[in-house]
Every structure is written in structure tokens, then in C-alpha cells.
Amino acid sequence: MTFSTDLTKPLSRAGLAINLVVLTALFYVLSAASYHYMTVTLPHQGAAHHSAELAEQTAEKTFEKAKKAAKGKAFDESAAQAQAKAAGEAEAKKKAEEIHHHAVEGWAPFAVFLLILSAVFFAGFLSVAVQRRANDAGLLGLWLFPNHLGAWLFAGFVAFYPFLSAHGLRNAWTPAFIAGLVLLLPALLSGEGKGESDHGHDHH
């Protein structure tokens, strides 16, 4: 079975490659979607709400000020309300960038947290696949460490790709991705059925 968390089930080279491709696609999509939601969708909604509140508050203050200033004089309420509304919109527009910046900053830790979760789950599932492949290939002891390290480096890069790309860090961290692939090569290229045959010899 290609996809399984049962470590006793051997995994072929093709099986590991399929796991790698499918898990990469799945967790990249999850990371990209969650990062976009946390850094674009939610901040945009929050900023829009905050801007609307600011515009309303400014309009109310402006209207009250105009009302007080017109004491004892003729007061055109509709004109004052229109002016107040315009003042509120202008204030919201002036502070739009600042409001949006604060909204993005507010959600940033949650965005990173979701990427960490994505990386951990991706690496976990990939490590299981690597271990099954290693068992099948008869890789033991210290041979396993580079393979699992490769899985975590690879998974970490893929999961954090949206963050790295958004912050211009993609090229700086590409070596981690390449190193991850290189460290996975022993598991990807080792022979098949060795674990089973070794196990069989032990019984004789």
C-alpha cells in the first residue's frame, strides 16, 4: 500500500516518489491557502471593518463640532452630515495603509503558526514513508538519520515556501530544499526487498 502510516509495510522506490509528490502538492496547497487567508483575507476584512469604524467616528465628531459651531445660527443639517461623511472617508483613506499594516501584523503570528503545523505534519508523514522505504531497503542505524533530516528539510522548505516567497527569502533558503532532496537520495535509490530478505535470512 503506497499511503500508510504502518511502519511495518514496506515501500518501494516508486512508492516513496509518489508519497513525495502527493504530500508536497497537498501540503504546499494547504500552506499557500492558510498563508493567503491569514495575511490577505483576514487582514483585509479586519482593515475594512476598522476603516469603516474610523470613518463613522470621525464623521460623528465632525458633525457634532459643526453643530456646536452653528449655535444660534442657521444650521444646514444635511450639508453638515455630507461634509462630516466626506471628512470621515478622508480620514479613513489617510490612515488606510497604517490600519492595514496593523491588521497584517496582528495575524502574522497565526500565519506562521499554521505554516509550522503544516511543516510538522508534512515532515511527519514523509518521515513515515522514508522509514518504510528504509525498512524495505535494509537501511539501518545511522543511515536513517540523513534520510529523516532530508525529509524535515524538504518538508520545512515546501511548507514555508509562501512565507519565504513573500519575504524575498526563497533563494536564500533554496539550499535547504536541495540538501533535503540530496539527503533523501539514499532512500529513493536504494534497492528493494532487502529488508524482507534480511528478515527471511534471520529465520534460517
Tab-separated table of N, CA and C in Angstrom, residues 20-21 24-25 28 122 126 146-147 149-161 164 169-185 188:
chain	number	residue	atom	x	y	z
A	20	LEU	N	6.190	11.430	-1.976
A	20	LEU	CA	6.882	12.724	-2.002
A	20	LEU	C	6.106	13.743	-2.839
A	21	VAL	N	5.687	13.315	-4.013
A	21	VAL	CA	4.967	14.219	-4.930
A	21	VAL	C	3.602	14.609	-4.359
A	24	THR	N	3.914	16.692	-1.140
A	24	THR	CA	4.404	18.037	-1.489
A	24	THR	C	3.265	18.891	-2.029
A	25	ALA	N	2.516	18.333	-2.963
A	25	ALA	CA	1.398	19.077	-3.558
A	25	ALA	C	0.348	19.425	-2.501
A	28	TYR	N	1.782	21.919	0.170
A	28	TYR	CA	2.044	23.240	-0.419
A	28	TYR	C	0.725	24.004	-0.572
A	122	PHE	N	3.646	17.543	7.470
A	122	PHE	CA	4.267	17.107	6.214
A	122	PHE	C	5.503	16.261	6.520
A	126	LEU	N	6.042	12.330	5.761
A	126	LEU	CA	7.155	11.992	4.867
A	126	LEU	C	8.170	11.099	5.582
A	146	PRO	N	20.302	10.758	7.995
A	146	PRO	CA	20.286	11.705	6.865
A	146	PRO	C	18.959	11.698	6.109
A	147	ASN	N	18.366	10.520	5.996
A	147	ASN	CA	17.089	10.423	5.279
A	147	ASN	C	15.988	11.208	5.988
A	149	LEU	N	16.465	13.609	8.207
A	149	LEU	CA	16.849	15.025	8.173
A	149	LEU	C	16.447	15.631	6.831
A	150	GLY	N	16.678	14.875	5.778
A	150	GLY	CA	16.281	15.320	4.439
A	150	GLY	C	14.785	15.542	4.341
A	151	ALA	N	14.028	14.629	4.951
A	151	ALA	CA	12.561	14.749	4.935
A	151	ALA	C	12.119	16.038	5.624
A	152	TRP	N	12.749	16.341	6.754
A	152	TRP	CA	12.365	17.542	7.508
A	152	TRP	C	12.800	18.823	6.794
A	153	LEU	N	13.982	18.807	6.199
A	153	LEU	CA	14.442	19.984	5.442
A	153	LEU	C	13.534	20.239	4.240
A	154	PHE	N	13.243	19.175	3.528
A	154	PHE	CA	12.392	19.272	2.339
A	154	PHE	C	10.996	19.770	2.719
A	155	ALA	N	10.418	19.134	3.732
A	155	ALA	CA	9.063	19.495	4.167
A	155	ALA	C	9.011	20.926	4.702
A	156	GLY	N	10.028	21.298	5.451
A	156	GLY	CA	10.074	22.655	6.004
A	156	GLY	C	10.115	23.712	4.916
A	157	PHE	N	10.921	23.458	3.895
A	157	PHE	CA	11.032	24.426	2.799
A	157	PHE	C	9.707	24.552	2.048
A	158	VAL	N	9.107	23.416	1.733
A	158	VAL	CA	7.843	23.432	0.974
A	158	VAL	C	6.737	24.115	1.783
A	159	ALA	N	6.640	23.755	3.059
A	159	ALA	CA	5.582	24.323	3.904
A	159	ALA	C	5.757	25.833	4.093
A	160	PHE	N	7.008	26.268	4.191
A	160	PHE	CA	7.274	27.698	4.424
A	160	PHE	C	7.491	28.484	3.131
A	161	TYR	N	7.325	27.818	2.000
A	161	TYR	CA	7.565	28.490	0.717
A	161	TYR	C	6.756	29.782	0.561
A	164	LEU	N	8.518	32.400	2.651
A	164	LEU	CA	9.834	32.731	2.089
A	164	LEU	C	9.688	33.571	0.825
A	169	LEU	N	12.907	35.598	0.625
A	169	LEU	CA	13.916	34.706	1.215
A	169	LEU	C	14.024	33.362	0.484
A	170	ARG	N	13.282	33.243	-0.594
A	170	ARG	CA	13.223	31.955	-1.303
A	170	ARG	C	14.608	31.477	-1.740
A	171	ASN	N	15.353	32.355	-2.395
A	171	ASN	CA	16.678	31.959	-2.896
A	171	ASN	C	17.650	31.639	-1.765
A	172	ALA	N	17.519	32.385	-0.677
A	172	ALA	CA	18.424	32.169	0.460
A	172	ALA	C	18.219	30.790	1.084
A	173	TRP	N	16.986	30.294	1.018
A	173	TRP	CA	16.674	29.007	1.647
A	173	TRP	C	16.589	27.845	0.662
A	174	THR	N	16.790	28.121	-0.615
A	174	THR	CA	16.760	27.039	-1.609
A	174	THR	C	17.789	25.945	-1.312
A	175	PRO	N	18.985	26.292	-0.798
A	175	PRO	CA	19.941	25.224	-0.447
A	175	PRO	C	19.370	24.189	0.526
A	176	ALA	N	18.478	24.620	1.412
A	176	ALA	CA	17.861	23.674	2.354
A	176	ALA	C	16.995	22.671	1.593
A	177	PHE	N	16.303	23.172	0.587
A	177	PHE	CA	15.460	22.308	-0.252
A	177	PHE	C	16.327	21.300	-1.017
A	178	ILE	N	17.415	21.808	-1.601
A	178	ILE	CA	18.328	20.936	-2.367
A	178	ILE	C	18.984	19.914	-1.438
A	179	ALA	N	19.407	20.388	-0.268
A	179	ALA	CA	20.028	19.479	0.711
A	179	ALA	C	19.043	18.396	1.136
A	180	GLY	N	17.795	18.789	1.320
A	180	GLY	CA	16.762	17.821	1.686
A	180	GLY	C	16.613	16.734	0.640
A	181	LEU	N	16.585	17.149	-0.620
A	181	LEU	CA	16.465	16.173	-1.714
A	181	LEU	C	17.680	15.250	-1.770
A	182	VAL	N	18.858	15.836	-1.612
A	182	VAL	CA	20.101	15.047	-1.660
A	182	VAL	C	20.119	14.014	-0.531
A	183	LEU	N	19.695	14.452	0.654
A	183	LEU	CA	19.693	13.541	1.806
A	183	LEU	C	18.631	12.443	1.675
A	184	LEU	N	17.640	12.702	0.844
A	184	LEU	CA	16.601	11.687	0.612
A	184	LEU	C	17.019	10.659	-0.443
A	185	LEU	N	18.077	10.971	-1.167
A	185	LEU	CA	18.506	10.088	-2.263
A	185	LEU	C	18.784	8.643	-1.841
A	188	LEU	N	15.582	6.971	-1.728
A	188	LEU	CA	14.951	6.931	-3.049
A	188	LEU	C	15.636	5.945	-3.997
